PDB file of C-alpha atoms in Angstrom:
ATOM      1  CA  MET A  19     -19.406 -24.931  12.141  1.00  0.00           C
ATOM      2  CA  ARG A  20     -17.555 -25.907   8.955  1.00  0.00           C
ATOM      3  CA  VAL A  21     -19.607 -25.026   5.892  1.00  0.00           C
ATOM      4  CA  ARG A  22     -17.338 -25.933   2.995  1.00  0.00           C
ATOM      5  CA  ALA A  23     -14.242 -27.763   1.834  1.00  0.00           C
ATOM      6  CA  GLU A  24     -12.369 -25.274  -0.337  1.00  0.00           C
ATOM      7  CA  ARG A  25     -10.946 -26.146  -3.729  1.00  0.00           C
ATOM      8  CA  LEU A  26      -8.238 -23.546  -3.991  1.00  0.00           C
ATOM      9  CA  LEU A  27      -6.570 -22.334  -7.172  1.00  0.00           C
ATOM     10  CA  ILE A  28      -3.238 -20.611  -6.431  1.00  0.00           C
ATOM     11  CA  LEU A  29      -1.662 -18.369  -9.064  1.00  0.00           C
ATOM     12  CA  PRO A  30       0.961 -18.039 -10.380  1.00  0.00           C
ATOM     13  CA  THR A  31       1.510 -21.772 -10.759  1.00  0.00           C
ATOM     14  CA  ALA A  32       4.360 -23.602  -9.023  1.00  0.00           C
ATOM     15  CA  GLU A  33       6.167 -23.825 -12.352  1.00  0.00           C
ATOM     16  CA  GLN A  34       5.856 -20.081 -12.910  1.00  0.00           C
ATOM     17  CA  LEU A  35       7.191 -19.342  -9.425  1.00  0.00           C
ATOM     18  CA  ALA A  36      10.031 -21.867  -9.558  1.00  0.00           C
ATOM     19  CA  GLY A  37      13.376 -20.234  -8.847  1.00  0.00           C
ATOM     20  CA  THR A  38      11.830 -16.987  -7.600  1.00  0.00           C
ATOM     21  CA  ARG A  39      11.673 -15.557  -4.097  1.00  0.00           C
ATOM     22  CA  TYR A  40       7.941 -16.362  -4.107  1.00  0.00           C
ATOM     23  CA  ALA A  41       8.366 -20.104  -4.676  1.00  0.00           C
ATOM     24  CA  GLU A  42       7.949 -20.883  -0.958  1.00  0.00           C
ATOM     25  CA  ALA A  43       4.845 -18.668  -0.742  1.00  0.00           C
ATOM     26  CA  ARG A  44       2.640 -21.523  -2.031  1.00  0.00           C
ATOM     27  CA  ARG A  45       3.417 -23.774   0.929  1.00  0.00           C
ATOM     28  CA  GLY A  46       1.409 -21.800   3.508  1.00  0.00           C
ATOM     29  CA  PRO A  47      -1.900 -21.643   1.607  1.00  0.00           C
ATOM     30  CA  THR A  48      -1.498 -25.297   0.588  1.00  0.00           C
ATOM     31  CA  GLU A  49      -1.089 -26.369   4.216  1.00  0.00           C
ATOM     32  CA  ALA A  50      -3.928 -24.108   5.359  1.00  0.00           C
ATOM     33  CA  VAL A  51      -6.496 -25.324   2.841  1.00  0.00           C
ATOM     34  CA  THR A  52      -5.616 -28.938   3.607  1.00  0.00           C
ATOM     35  CA  GLN A  53      -6.058 -28.307   7.332  1.00  0.00           C
ATOM     36  CA  THR A  54      -9.567 -26.962   6.686  1.00  0.00           C
ATOM     37  CA  GLY A  55     -10.576 -30.043   4.706  1.00  0.00           C
ATOM     38  CA  GLY A  56      -9.986 -28.676   1.226  1.00  0.00           C
ATOM     39  CA  ALA A  57      -7.428 -29.138  -1.520  1.00  0.00           C
ATOM     40  CA  VAL A  58      -5.308 -27.206  -3.978  1.00  0.00           C
ATOM     41  CA  VAL A  59      -6.408 -27.658  -7.592  1.00  0.00           C
ATOM     42  CA  GLY A  60      -4.648 -27.015 -10.862  1.00  0.00           C
ATOM     43  CA  THR A  61      -1.434 -28.676  -9.715  1.00  0.00           C
ATOM     44  CA  ASP A  62      -0.872 -30.017 -13.223  1.00  0.00           C
ATOM     45  CA  GLY A  63       0.559 -26.596 -14.119  1.00  0.00           C
ATOM     46  CA  SER A  64      -2.522 -25.337 -15.941  1.00  0.00           C
ATOM     47  CA  PRO A  65      -2.695 -21.547 -15.545  1.00  0.00           C
ATOM     48  CA  HIS A  66      -6.471 -21.752 -15.048  1.00  0.00           C
ATOM     49  CA  GLY A  67      -6.833 -24.857 -12.920  1.00  0.00           C
ATOM     50  CA  ASP A  68      -9.046 -27.830 -13.700  1.00  0.00           C
ATOM     51  CA  GLY A  69     -12.387 -26.040 -13.800  1.00  0.00           C
ATOM     52  CA  ASP A  70     -13.745 -26.790 -10.347  1.00  0.00           C
ATOM     53  CA  ALA A  71     -11.952 -24.287  -8.129  1.00  0.00           C
ATOM     54  CA  THR A  72     -14.114 -22.482  -5.563  1.00  0.00           C
ATOM     55  CA  ALA A  73     -11.573 -19.799  -4.631  1.00  0.00           C
ATOM     56  CA  LEU A  74      -8.608 -18.042  -6.208  1.00  0.00           C
ATOM     57  CA  VAL A  75      -5.547 -16.816  -4.328  1.00  0.00           C
ATOM     58  CA  LEU A  76      -2.962 -14.634  -6.047  1.00  0.00           C
ATOM     59  CA  LEU A  77       0.552 -14.649  -4.613  1.00  0.00           C
ATOM     60  CA  THR A  78       2.027 -12.027  -6.959  1.00  0.00           C
ATOM     61  CA  PRO A  79       0.554  -9.448  -9.319  1.00  0.00           C
ATOM     62  CA  ILE A  80      -0.680 -11.082 -12.526  1.00  0.00           C
ATOM     63  CA  PRO A  81      -2.355  -9.505 -15.557  1.00  0.00           C
ATOM     64  CA  VAL A  82      -6.019  -8.665 -15.198  1.00  0.00           C
ATOM     65  CA  GLU A  83      -6.837 -10.800 -18.228  1.00  0.00           C
ATOM     66  CA  ASP A  84      -5.277 -13.835 -16.544  1.00  0.00           C
ATOM     67  CA  VAL A  85      -7.545 -13.340 -13.537  1.00  0.00           C
ATOM     68  CA  ARG A  86     -10.531 -12.933 -15.834  1.00  0.00           C
ATOM     69  CA  ALA A  87      -9.590 -16.137 -17.675  1.00  0.00           C
ATOM     70  CA  ALA A  88      -9.241 -18.074 -14.417  1.00  0.00           C
ATOM     71  CA  LEU A  89     -12.703 -16.922 -13.332  1.00  0.00           C
ATOM     72  CA  LYS A  90     -14.185 -17.902 -16.682  1.00  0.00           C
ATOM     73  CA  ALA A  91     -12.586 -21.349 -16.507  1.00  0.00           C
ATOM     74  CA  ASN A  92     -13.803 -21.852 -12.932  1.00  0.00           C
ATOM     75  CA  PRO A  93     -17.351 -20.458 -12.695  1.00  0.00           C
ATOM     76  CA  GLN A  94     -17.725 -21.759  -9.116  1.00  0.00           C
ATOM     77  CA  ILE A  95     -15.130 -19.300  -7.788  1.00  0.00           C
ATOM     78  CA  ASP A  96     -16.823 -16.940  -5.353  1.00  0.00           C
ATOM     79  CA  TRP A  97     -13.774 -15.604  -3.484  1.00  0.00           C
ATOM     80  CA  VAL A  98     -10.601 -13.945  -4.794  1.00  0.00           C
ATOM     81  CA  GLN A  99      -7.684 -12.950  -2.553  1.00  0.00           C
ATOM     82  CA  PHE A 100      -5.309 -10.278  -3.876  1.00  0.00           C
ATOM     83  CA  PRO A 101      -1.697 -10.150  -2.635  1.00  0.00           C
ATOM     84  CA  PHE A 102      -1.559  -6.363  -2.372  1.00  0.00           C
ATOM     85  CA  ALA A 103      -3.528  -3.443  -0.986  1.00  0.00           C
ATOM     86  CA  GLY A 104      -3.625  -1.277  -4.101  1.00  0.00           C
ATOM     87  CA  ILE A 105      -6.024  -2.944  -6.542  1.00  0.00           C
ATOM     88  CA  GLU A 106      -6.563  -0.009  -8.914  1.00  0.00           C
ATOM     89  CA  ALA A 107      -5.721  -2.050 -12.036  1.00  0.00           C
ATOM     90  CA  TYR A 108      -8.379  -4.632 -11.106  1.00  0.00           C
ATOM     91  CA  VAL A 109     -11.215  -2.295 -10.107  1.00  0.00           C
ATOM     92  CA  PRO A 110     -13.184  -2.619 -13.394  1.00  0.00           C
ATOM     93  CA  LEU A 111     -13.083  -6.415 -13.088  1.00  0.00           C
ATOM     94  CA  VAL A 112     -14.080  -6.288  -9.414  1.00  0.00           C
ATOM     95  CA  ARG A 113     -17.018  -4.019 -10.167  1.00  0.00           C
ATOM     96  CA  SER A 114     -18.142  -6.264 -13.019  1.00  0.00           C
ATOM     97  CA  ARG A 115     -18.378  -9.318 -10.733  1.00  0.00           C
ATOM     98  CA  PRO A 116     -20.326  -8.215  -7.642  1.00  0.00           C
ATOM     99  CA  GLU A 117     -21.309 -11.813  -6.843  1.00  0.00           C
ATOM    100  CA  ILE A 118     -17.683 -12.594  -5.932  1.00  0.00           C
ATOM    101  CA  THR A 119     -16.195 -11.800  -2.528  1.00  0.00           C
ATOM    102  CA  TRP A 120     -12.976  -9.877  -3.153  1.00  0.00           C
ATOM    103  CA  THR A 121     -10.348  -9.441  -0.465  1.00  0.00           C
ATOM    104  CA  SER A 122      -7.063  -7.572  -0.628  1.00  0.00           C
ATOM    105  CA  ALA A 123      -3.982  -7.426   1.555  1.00  0.00           C
ATOM    106  CA  LYS A 124      -4.908  -4.004   2.907  1.00  0.00           C
ATOM    107  CA  GLY A 125      -3.607  -3.615   6.423  1.00  0.00           C
ATOM    108  CA  THR A 126      -1.433  -6.721   6.112  1.00  0.00           C
ATOM    109  CA  TYR A 127       1.810  -4.888   5.401  1.00  0.00           C
ATOM    110  CA  ALA A 128       1.186  -1.985   7.753  1.00  0.00           C
ATOM    111  CA  PRO A 129       4.140  -2.581  10.126  1.00  0.00           C
ATOM    112  CA  PRO A 130       6.974  -2.617   7.543  1.00  0.00           C
ATOM    113  CA  VAL A 131       5.489   0.140   5.381  1.00  0.00           C
ATOM    114  CA  ALA A 132       4.812   2.434   8.342  1.00  0.00           C
ATOM    115  CA  GLU A 133       8.341   1.756   9.570  1.00  0.00           C
ATOM    116  CA  HIS A 134       9.643   2.770   6.139  1.00  0.00           C
ATOM    117  CA  ALA A 135       7.551   5.937   6.197  1.00  0.00           C
ATOM    118  CA  LEU A 136       8.961   6.810   9.595  1.00  0.00           C
ATOM    119  CA  MET A 137      12.481   6.202   8.308  1.00  0.00           C
ATOM    120  CA  LEU A 138      11.886   8.589   5.399  1.00  0.00           C
ATOM    121  CA  THR A 139      10.340  11.159   7.735  1.00  0.00           C
ATOM    122  CA  LEU A 140      13.288  11.187  10.127  1.00  0.00           C
ATOM    123  CA  ALA A 141      15.807  11.186   7.274  1.00  0.00           C
ATOM    124  CA  LEU A 142      14.187  14.241   5.696  1.00  0.00           C
ATOM    125  CA  LEU A 143      13.874  16.165   8.950  1.00  0.00           C
ATOM    126  CA  ARG A 144      17.579  15.539   9.645  1.00  0.00           C
ATOM    127  CA  HIS A 145      18.664  16.461   6.071  1.00  0.00           C
ATOM    128  CA  LEU A 146      20.109  13.020   5.377  1.00  0.00           C
ATOM    129  CA  PRO A 147      19.509  13.158   1.590  1.00  0.00           C
ATOM    130  CA  GLU A 148      22.047  15.990   1.385  1.00  0.00           C
ATOM    131  CA  ARG A 149      24.443  14.469   3.923  1.00  0.00           C
ATOM    132  CA  VAL A 150      24.832  11.061   2.268  1.00  0.00           C
ATOM    133  CA  THR A 151      26.463  12.683  -0.758  1.00  0.00           C
ATOM    134  CA  ALA A 152      28.321  15.437   1.127  1.00  0.00           C
ATOM    135  CA  THR A 153      32.077  15.733   0.819  1.00  0.00           C
ATOM    136  CA  SER A 154      32.505  18.573   3.332  1.00  0.00           C
ATOM    137  CA  TRP A 155      31.380  19.249   6.906  1.00  0.00           C
ATOM    138  CA  GLY A 156      28.411  21.503   6.058  1.00  0.00           C
ATOM    139  CA  GLN A 157      25.939  23.346   8.233  1.00  0.00           C
ATOM    140  CA  CYS A 158      24.443  22.300  11.554  1.00  0.00           C
ATOM    141  CA  ARG A 159      20.738  21.842  10.710  1.00  0.00           C
ATOM    142  CA  GLY A 160      17.863  19.550  11.465  1.00  0.00           C
ATOM    143  CA  LYS A 161      14.435  19.366  12.999  1.00  0.00           C
ATOM    144  CA  SER A 162      13.003  17.051  15.664  1.00  0.00           C
ATOM    145  CA  LEU A 163       9.727  15.158  15.503  1.00  0.00           C
ATOM    146  CA  ASP A 164       9.147  15.960  19.160  1.00  0.00           C
ATOM    147  CA  GLY A 165       5.999  18.067  19.350  1.00  0.00           C
ATOM    148  CA  ALA A 166       5.741  18.342  15.558  1.00  0.00           C
ATOM    149  CA  ARG A 167       2.515  18.582  13.558  1.00  0.00           C
ATOM    150  CA  ALA A 168       1.759  15.933  10.946  1.00  0.00           C
ATOM    151  CA  VAL A 169      -0.941  15.513   8.320  1.00  0.00           C
ATOM    152  CA  VAL A 170      -1.543  11.884   7.306  1.00  0.00           C
ATOM    153  CA  LEU A 171      -3.555  11.143   4.177  1.00  0.00           C
ATOM    154  CA  GLY A 172      -5.258   7.778   4.617  1.00  0.00           C
ATOM    155  CA  GLY A 173      -7.083   5.948   7.360  1.00  0.00           C
ATOM    156  CA  GLY A 174      -6.108   2.330   6.815  1.00  0.00           C
ATOM    157  CA  GLY A 175      -3.607   0.050   8.479  1.00  0.00           C
ATOM    158  CA  ILE A 176      -0.472   1.828   7.274  1.00  0.00           C
ATOM    159  CA  ALA A 177      -1.748   5.236   8.333  1.00  0.00           C
ATOM    160  CA  GLN A 178      -2.839   3.935  11.731  1.00  0.00           C
ATOM    161  CA  GLU A 179       0.497   2.211  12.385  1.00  0.00           C
ATOM    162  CA  TYR A 180       2.445   5.295  11.304  1.00  0.00           C
ATOM    163  CA  ILE A 181       0.354   7.438  13.660  1.00  0.00           C
ATOM    164  CA  ARG A 182       1.037   4.995  16.487  1.00  0.00           C
ATOM    165  CA  LEU A 183       4.777   5.304  15.855  1.00  0.00           C
ATOM    166  CA  LEU A 184       4.593   9.111  15.708  1.00  0.00           C
ATOM    167  CA  LYS A 185       3.013   9.221  19.145  1.00  0.00           C
ATOM    168  CA  ALA A 186       6.382   8.254  20.653  1.00  0.00           C
ATOM    169  CA  TRP A 187       7.352  11.854  19.860  1.00  0.00           C
ATOM    170  CA  ASP A 188       4.079  13.434  21.003  1.00  0.00           C
ATOM    171  CA  VAL A 189       3.267  14.479  17.444  1.00  0.00           C
ATOM    172  CA  HIS A 190      -0.071  16.212  16.809  1.00  0.00           C
ATOM    173  CA  VAL A 191      -1.684  14.268  13.967  1.00  0.00           C
ATOM    174  CA  THR A 192      -4.441  15.353  11.612  1.00  0.00           C
ATOM    175  CA  ALA A 193      -5.732  12.389   9.607  1.00  0.00           C
ATOM    176  CA  VAL A 194      -7.427  12.905   6.258  1.00  0.00           C
ATOM    177  CA  ARG A 195      -9.676  10.206   4.847  1.00  0.00           C
ATOM    178  CA  ARG A 196     -12.643   9.681   2.524  1.00  0.00           C
ATOM    179  CA  ARG A 197     -15.050   8.822   5.339  1.00  0.00           C
ATOM    180  CA  ALA A 198     -15.805  10.987   8.346  1.00  0.00           C
ATOM    181  CA  ASP A 199     -15.003   8.229  10.874  1.00  0.00           C
ATOM    182  CA  ASP A 200     -12.202   9.071  13.291  1.00  0.00           C
ATOM    183  CA  VAL A 201      -8.843   7.435  12.563  1.00  0.00           C
ATOM    184  CA  PRO A 202      -7.552   5.653  15.690  1.00  0.00           C
ATOM    185  CA  GLY A 203      -4.690   7.573  17.287  1.00  0.00           C
ATOM    186  CA  ALA A 204      -5.232  10.792  15.352  1.00  0.00           C
ATOM    187  CA  ASP A 205      -5.899  14.007  17.246  1.00  0.00           C
ATOM    188  CA  VAL A 206      -8.172  15.276  14.482  1.00  0.00           C
ATOM    189  CA  THR A 207      -9.814  13.509  11.540  1.00  0.00           C
ATOM    190  CA  VAL A 208     -11.146  15.412   8.529  1.00  0.00           C
ATOM    191  CA  THR A 209     -12.542  14.323   5.191  1.00  0.00           C
ATOM    192  CA  THR A 210     -10.558  14.523   1.956  1.00  0.00           C
ATOM    193  CA  ASP A 211     -12.333  17.675   0.805  1.00  0.00           C
ATOM    194  CA  ARG A 212     -10.583  19.507   3.662  1.00  0.00           C
ATOM    195  CA  PHE A 213      -7.079  18.304   2.758  1.00  0.00           C
ATOM    196  CA  ASP A 214      -5.949  21.704   1.460  1.00  0.00           C
ATOM    197  CA  GLU A 215      -7.259  23.376   4.596  1.00  0.00           C
ATOM    198  CA  VAL A 216      -5.021  21.409   6.970  1.00  0.00           C
ATOM    199  CA  LEU A 217      -1.757  21.597   5.013  1.00  0.00           C
ATOM    200  CA  PRO A 218      -0.523  25.015   6.242  1.00  0.00           C
ATOM    201  CA  GLY A 219       1.443  24.652   9.464  1.00  0.00           C
ATOM    202  CA  ALA A 220       2.242  20.941   9.036  1.00  0.00           C
ATOM    203  CA  ASP A 221       5.849  19.898   9.603  1.00  0.00           C
ATOM    204  CA  VAL A 222       5.225  16.523   7.944  1.00  0.00           C
ATOM    205  CA  VAL A 223       2.743  15.476   5.266  1.00  0.00           C
ATOM    206  CA  MET A 224       2.608  11.688   4.804  1.00  0.00           C
ATOM    207  CA  LEU A 225       0.614   9.962   2.080  1.00  0.00           C
ATOM    208  CA  ALA A 226      -0.681   6.426   2.632  1.00  0.00           C
ATOM    209  CA  ALA A 227      -3.928   6.496   0.659  1.00  0.00           C
ATOM    210  CA  ALA A 228      -5.027   4.141  -2.097  1.00  0.00           C
ATOM    211  CA  ALA A 229      -4.996   5.329  -5.685  1.00  0.00           C
ATOM    212  CA  THR A 230      -8.585   6.169  -6.620  1.00  0.00           C
ATOM    213  CA  ASP A 231     -10.273   8.665  -8.893  1.00  0.00           C
ATOM    214  CA  GLN A 232     -10.464  11.017  -5.895  1.00  0.00           C
ATOM    215  CA  THR A 233      -6.819  10.716  -4.800  1.00  0.00           C
ATOM    216  CA  ARG A 234      -4.926  10.754  -8.098  1.00  0.00           C
ATOM    217  CA  GLY A 235      -2.920  13.966  -8.206  1.00  0.00           C
ATOM    218  CA  ILE A 236      -4.193  15.030  -4.782  1.00  0.00           C
ATOM    219  CA  VAL A 237      -0.810  16.665  -4.157  1.00  0.00           C
ATOM    220  CA  GLY A 238      -0.193  19.091  -6.992  1.00  0.00           C
ATOM    221  CA  ALA A 239       1.146  22.594  -7.424  1.00  0.00           C
ATOM    222  CA  ARG A 240      -1.605  24.148  -5.283  1.00  0.00           C
ATOM    223  CA  GLN A 241      -1.075  21.796  -2.344  1.00  0.00           C
ATOM    224  CA  LEU A 242       2.710  22.206  -2.484  1.00  0.00           C
ATOM    225  CA  GLU A 243       2.219  25.976  -2.425  1.00  0.00           C
ATOM    226  CA  LEU A 244       0.010  25.666   0.664  1.00  0.00           C
ATOM    227  CA  MET A 245       2.621  23.637   2.535  1.00  0.00           C
ATOM    228  CA  ASP A 246       5.190  25.483   4.655  1.00  0.00           C
ATOM    229  CA  ASP A 247       8.610  25.988   3.093  1.00  0.00           C
ATOM    230  CA  ASP A 248      10.073  23.926   5.953  1.00  0.00           C
ATOM    231  CA  ALA A 249       7.638  20.993   5.561  1.00  0.00           C
ATOM    232  CA  VAL A 250       8.636  17.536   4.393  1.00  0.00           C
ATOM    233  CA  LEU A 251       6.511  15.338   2.139  1.00  0.00           C
ATOM    234  CA  VAL A 252       6.562  11.530   2.388  1.00  0.00           C
ATOM    235  CA  ASN A 253       4.755   9.145   0.034  1.00  0.00           C
ATOM    236  CA  VAL A 254       4.361   5.404   0.684  1.00  0.00           C
ATOM    237  CA  GLY A 255       0.938   5.126  -0.974  1.00  0.00           C
ATOM    238  CA  ARG A 256       1.039   5.277  -4.754  1.00  0.00           C
ATOM    239  CA  GLY A 257       3.111   7.426  -7.083  1.00  0.00           C
ATOM    240  CA  VAL A 258       0.026   8.870  -8.752  1.00  0.00           C
ATOM    241  CA  LEU A 259      -0.987  10.608  -5.519  1.00  0.00           C
ATOM    242  CA  VAL A 260       1.662  13.225  -6.309  1.00  0.00           C
ATOM    243  CA  ASP A 261       2.053  15.300  -9.471  1.00  0.00           C
ATOM    244  CA  THR A 262       5.669  14.432 -10.285  1.00  0.00           C
ATOM    245  CA  ASP A 263       6.305  17.574 -12.349  1.00  0.00           C
ATOM    246  CA  ALA A 264       4.827  19.766  -9.616  1.00  0.00           C
ATOM    247  CA  VAL A 265       6.934  18.269  -6.808  1.00  0.00           C
ATOM    248  CA  THR A 266      10.058  18.463  -8.964  1.00  0.00           C
ATOM    249  CA  ALA A 267       9.406  22.173  -9.547  1.00  0.00           C
ATOM    250  CA  ALA A 268       8.548  22.798  -5.895  1.00  0.00           C
ATOM    251  CA  LEU A 269      11.818  21.263  -4.707  1.00  0.00           C
ATOM    252  CA  ALA A 270      13.825  23.247  -7.243  1.00  0.00           C
ATOM    253  CA  ALA A 271      12.116  26.458  -6.096  1.00  0.00           C
ATOM    254  CA  GLY A 272      12.476  25.692  -2.374  1.00  0.00           C
ATOM    255  CA  LYS A 273       8.712  25.561  -1.857  1.00  0.00           C
ATOM    256  CA  ILE A 274       9.065  22.551   0.459  1.00  0.00           C
ATOM    257  CA  ARG A 275      12.057  21.334   2.410  1.00  0.00           C
ATOM    258  CA  SER A 276      12.293  17.819   0.979  1.00  0.00           C
ATOM    259  CA  TYR A 277      10.492  14.844  -0.495  1.00  0.00           C
ATOM    260  CA  GLY A 278      10.889  11.175   0.423  1.00  0.00           C
ATOM    261  CA  THR A 279       9.067   8.558  -1.586  1.00  0.00           C
ATOM    262  CA  ASP A 280       8.921   4.809  -2.071  1.00  0.00           C
ATOM    263  CA  VAL A 281       6.615   5.126  -5.083  1.00  0.00           C
ATOM    264  CA  THR A 282       6.794   7.239  -8.224  1.00  0.00           C
ATOM    265  CA  ASP A 283       4.810   8.209 -11.287  1.00  0.00           C
ATOM    266  CA  PRO A 284       5.942   6.800 -13.641  1.00  0.00           C
ATOM    267  CA  GLU A 285       7.299   3.732 -11.875  1.00  0.00           C
ATOM    268  CA  PRO A 286      10.100   2.915 -12.089  1.00  0.00           C
ATOM    269  CA  LEU A 287      11.269   6.512 -12.305  1.00  0.00           C
ATOM    270  CA  PRO A 288      13.326   6.768 -15.522  1.00  0.00           C
ATOM    271  CA  ASP A 289      17.073   7.145 -15.357  1.00  0.00           C
ATOM    272  CA  GLY A 290      18.035  10.776 -15.777  1.00  0.00           C
ATOM    273  CA  HIS A 291      14.823  12.159 -14.300  1.00  0.00           C
ATOM    274  CA  PRO A 292      15.478  15.470 -12.477  1.00  0.00           C
ATOM    275  CA  LEU A 293      14.324  13.995  -9.155  1.00  0.00           C
ATOM    276  CA  TRP A 294      17.359  11.683  -9.141  1.00  0.00           C
ATOM    277  CA  ALA A 295      19.648  14.724  -9.085  1.00  0.00           C
ATOM    278  CA  GLU A 296      17.559  16.701  -6.565  1.00  0.00           C
ATOM    279  CA  PRO A 297      19.673  16.885  -3.376  1.00  0.00           C
ATOM    280  CA  ARG A 298      16.586  17.181  -1.146  1.00  0.00           C
ATOM    281  CA  CYS A 299      14.804  14.141  -2.550  1.00  0.00           C
ATOM    282  CA  LEU A 300      15.157  10.601  -1.190  1.00  0.00           C
ATOM    283  CA  ILE A 301      13.782   7.818  -3.409  1.00  0.00           C
ATOM    284  CA  THR A 302      13.578   4.153  -2.476  1.00  0.00           C
ATOM    285  CA  PRO A 303      12.590   1.679  -5.237  1.00  0.00           C
ATOM    286  CA  HIS A 304       9.244   0.450  -3.856  1.00  0.00           C
ATOM    287  CA  THR A 305      11.024  -1.444  -1.089  1.00  0.00           C
ATOM    288  CA  ALA A 306       8.865  -0.520   1.902  1.00  0.00           C
ATOM    289  CA  ASP A 307       7.523  -4.062   1.731  1.00  0.00           C
ATOM    290  CA  THR A 308       9.942  -6.527   0.165  1.00  0.00           C
ATOM    291  CA  PRO A 309       9.063 -10.169  -0.579  1.00  0.00           C
ATOM    292  CA  GLU A 310      11.023 -11.227   2.500  1.00  0.00           C
ATOM    293  CA  MET A 311       8.772  -9.013   4.630  1.00  0.00           C
ATOM    294  CA  CYS A 312       5.532  -9.641   2.784  1.00  0.00           C
ATOM    295  CA  ILE A 313       5.401 -13.397   2.273  1.00  0.00           C
ATOM    296  CA  PRO A 314       4.948 -14.293   5.974  1.00  0.00           C
ATOM    297  CA  LEU A 315       2.384 -11.514   6.436  1.00  0.00           C
ATOM    298  CA  LEU A 316       0.388 -12.478   3.333  1.00  0.00           C
ATOM    299  CA  ASP A 317       0.597 -16.139   4.349  1.00  0.00           C
ATOM    300  CA  ALA A 318      -0.963 -15.309   7.721  1.00  0.00           C
ATOM    301  CA  ARG A 319      -3.778 -13.310   6.047  1.00  0.00           C
ATOM    302  CA  ILE A 320      -4.550 -16.155   3.629  1.00  0.00           C
ATOM    303  CA  ARG A 321      -4.562 -18.711   6.450  1.00  0.00           C
ATOM    304  CA  ARG A 322      -6.986 -16.615   8.500  1.00  0.00           C
ATOM    305  CA  ASN A 323      -9.287 -16.080   5.529  1.00  0.00           C
ATOM    306  CA  LEU A 324      -9.282 -19.773   4.628  1.00  0.00           C
ATOM    307  CA  ALA A 325     -10.225 -20.601   8.214  1.00  0.00           C
ATOM    308  CA  ALA A 326     -12.931 -17.931   8.145  1.00  0.00           C
ATOM    309  CA  ARG A 327     -14.347 -19.360   4.912  1.00  0.00           C
ATOM    310  CA  ALA A 328     -14.382 -22.878   6.335  1.00  0.00           C
ATOM    311  CA  GLU A 329     -16.202 -21.665   9.440  1.00  0.00           C
ATOM    312  CA  GLY A 330     -18.569 -19.253   7.703  1.00  0.00           C
ATOM    313  CA  ARG A 331     -17.077 -16.098   9.266  1.00  0.00           C
ATOM    314  CA  GLU A 332     -16.458 -12.722   7.640  1.00  0.00           C
ATOM    315  CA  LEU A 333     -13.169 -12.421   5.794  1.00  0.00           C
ATOM    316  CA  GLU A 334     -10.415  -9.882   6.467  1.00  0.00           C
ATOM    317  CA  GLY A 335      -9.503  -7.193   3.953  1.00  0.00           C
ATOM    318  CA  LEU A 336     -12.855  -6.995   2.155  1.00  0.00           C
ATOM    319  CA  VAL A 337     -12.542  -4.770  -0.883  1.00  0.00           C
ATOM    320  CA  ASP A 338     -14.556  -1.561  -0.866  1.00  0.00           C
ATOM    321  CA  VAL A 339     -15.988  -2.004  -4.358  1.00  0.00           C
ATOM    322  CA  GLU A 340     -17.409   1.519  -4.536  1.00  0.00           C
ATOM    323  CA  GLY A 341     -14.241   3.133  -3.183  1.00  0.00           C
ATOM    324  CA  GLY A 342     -11.959   1.016  -5.348  1.00  0.00           C
ATOM    325  CA  TYR A 343      -9.594  -0.248  -2.649  1.00  0.00           C
TER     326      TYR A 343
END
């Protein structure tokens, strides 16, 4: 049964998105809210709408203060949809407004990001970072995923999709997450306090966790020391999960085989940083989920959540306010 006709504020405005790759991203939510009997508000270009919006959808990251201002200008707003999974910059605002339903894009981009993580994993195991710059034949080296042992930090959509892909190679997977619930597809699930315990013996350590107070710096000098010298480390979560100085030193000392990452701390990684010159490091510039990949996936999430709101059903991607993701 339909319970409301949504008045949707979409930010950034059409004028702000004009000429960008996100310009078309407004069309999907506009069509969806119209189909459920609602309307888009704030089409006059006002960054805060016309004061009677009931919901706010973000299509790109915008400053926290702009979100706060939009909420102040539209006191009826009781749902906010973020366009990303990592909401660490917005956590204080989220926690200060418990009366609002907050949803993120967590799980939405799992297929492309997990695919990217798998690409990094295979590239590291086959020594591709060294080979792409080689000018001579070199040694015959490489390691197969078949029958390997992997540790995956995270239990959300990206982690689950990555585990599903690994199973094509009969990989033994230990998942590490904040809660004790089993991660689908994993052979073993342990809580984050046991992360150090499961690192020895892993061929692959993949990070897909959100950035929280508990996960910042979770891979530091101690964890890199616990990993096997032949292990590879992959990060598609957040740069702050890894101590950049520690991983730089570990690679230089041969403590781990290689490091592949789509995220860095700081981000972007400055020109001239030692990691750029490290032959066993593969860095991609936060391209595991490009706009071309993300816009259709985010559009589908927004459409489903608008339909759920209209019909009084639970929304997808509810933010864990306590956990901060």
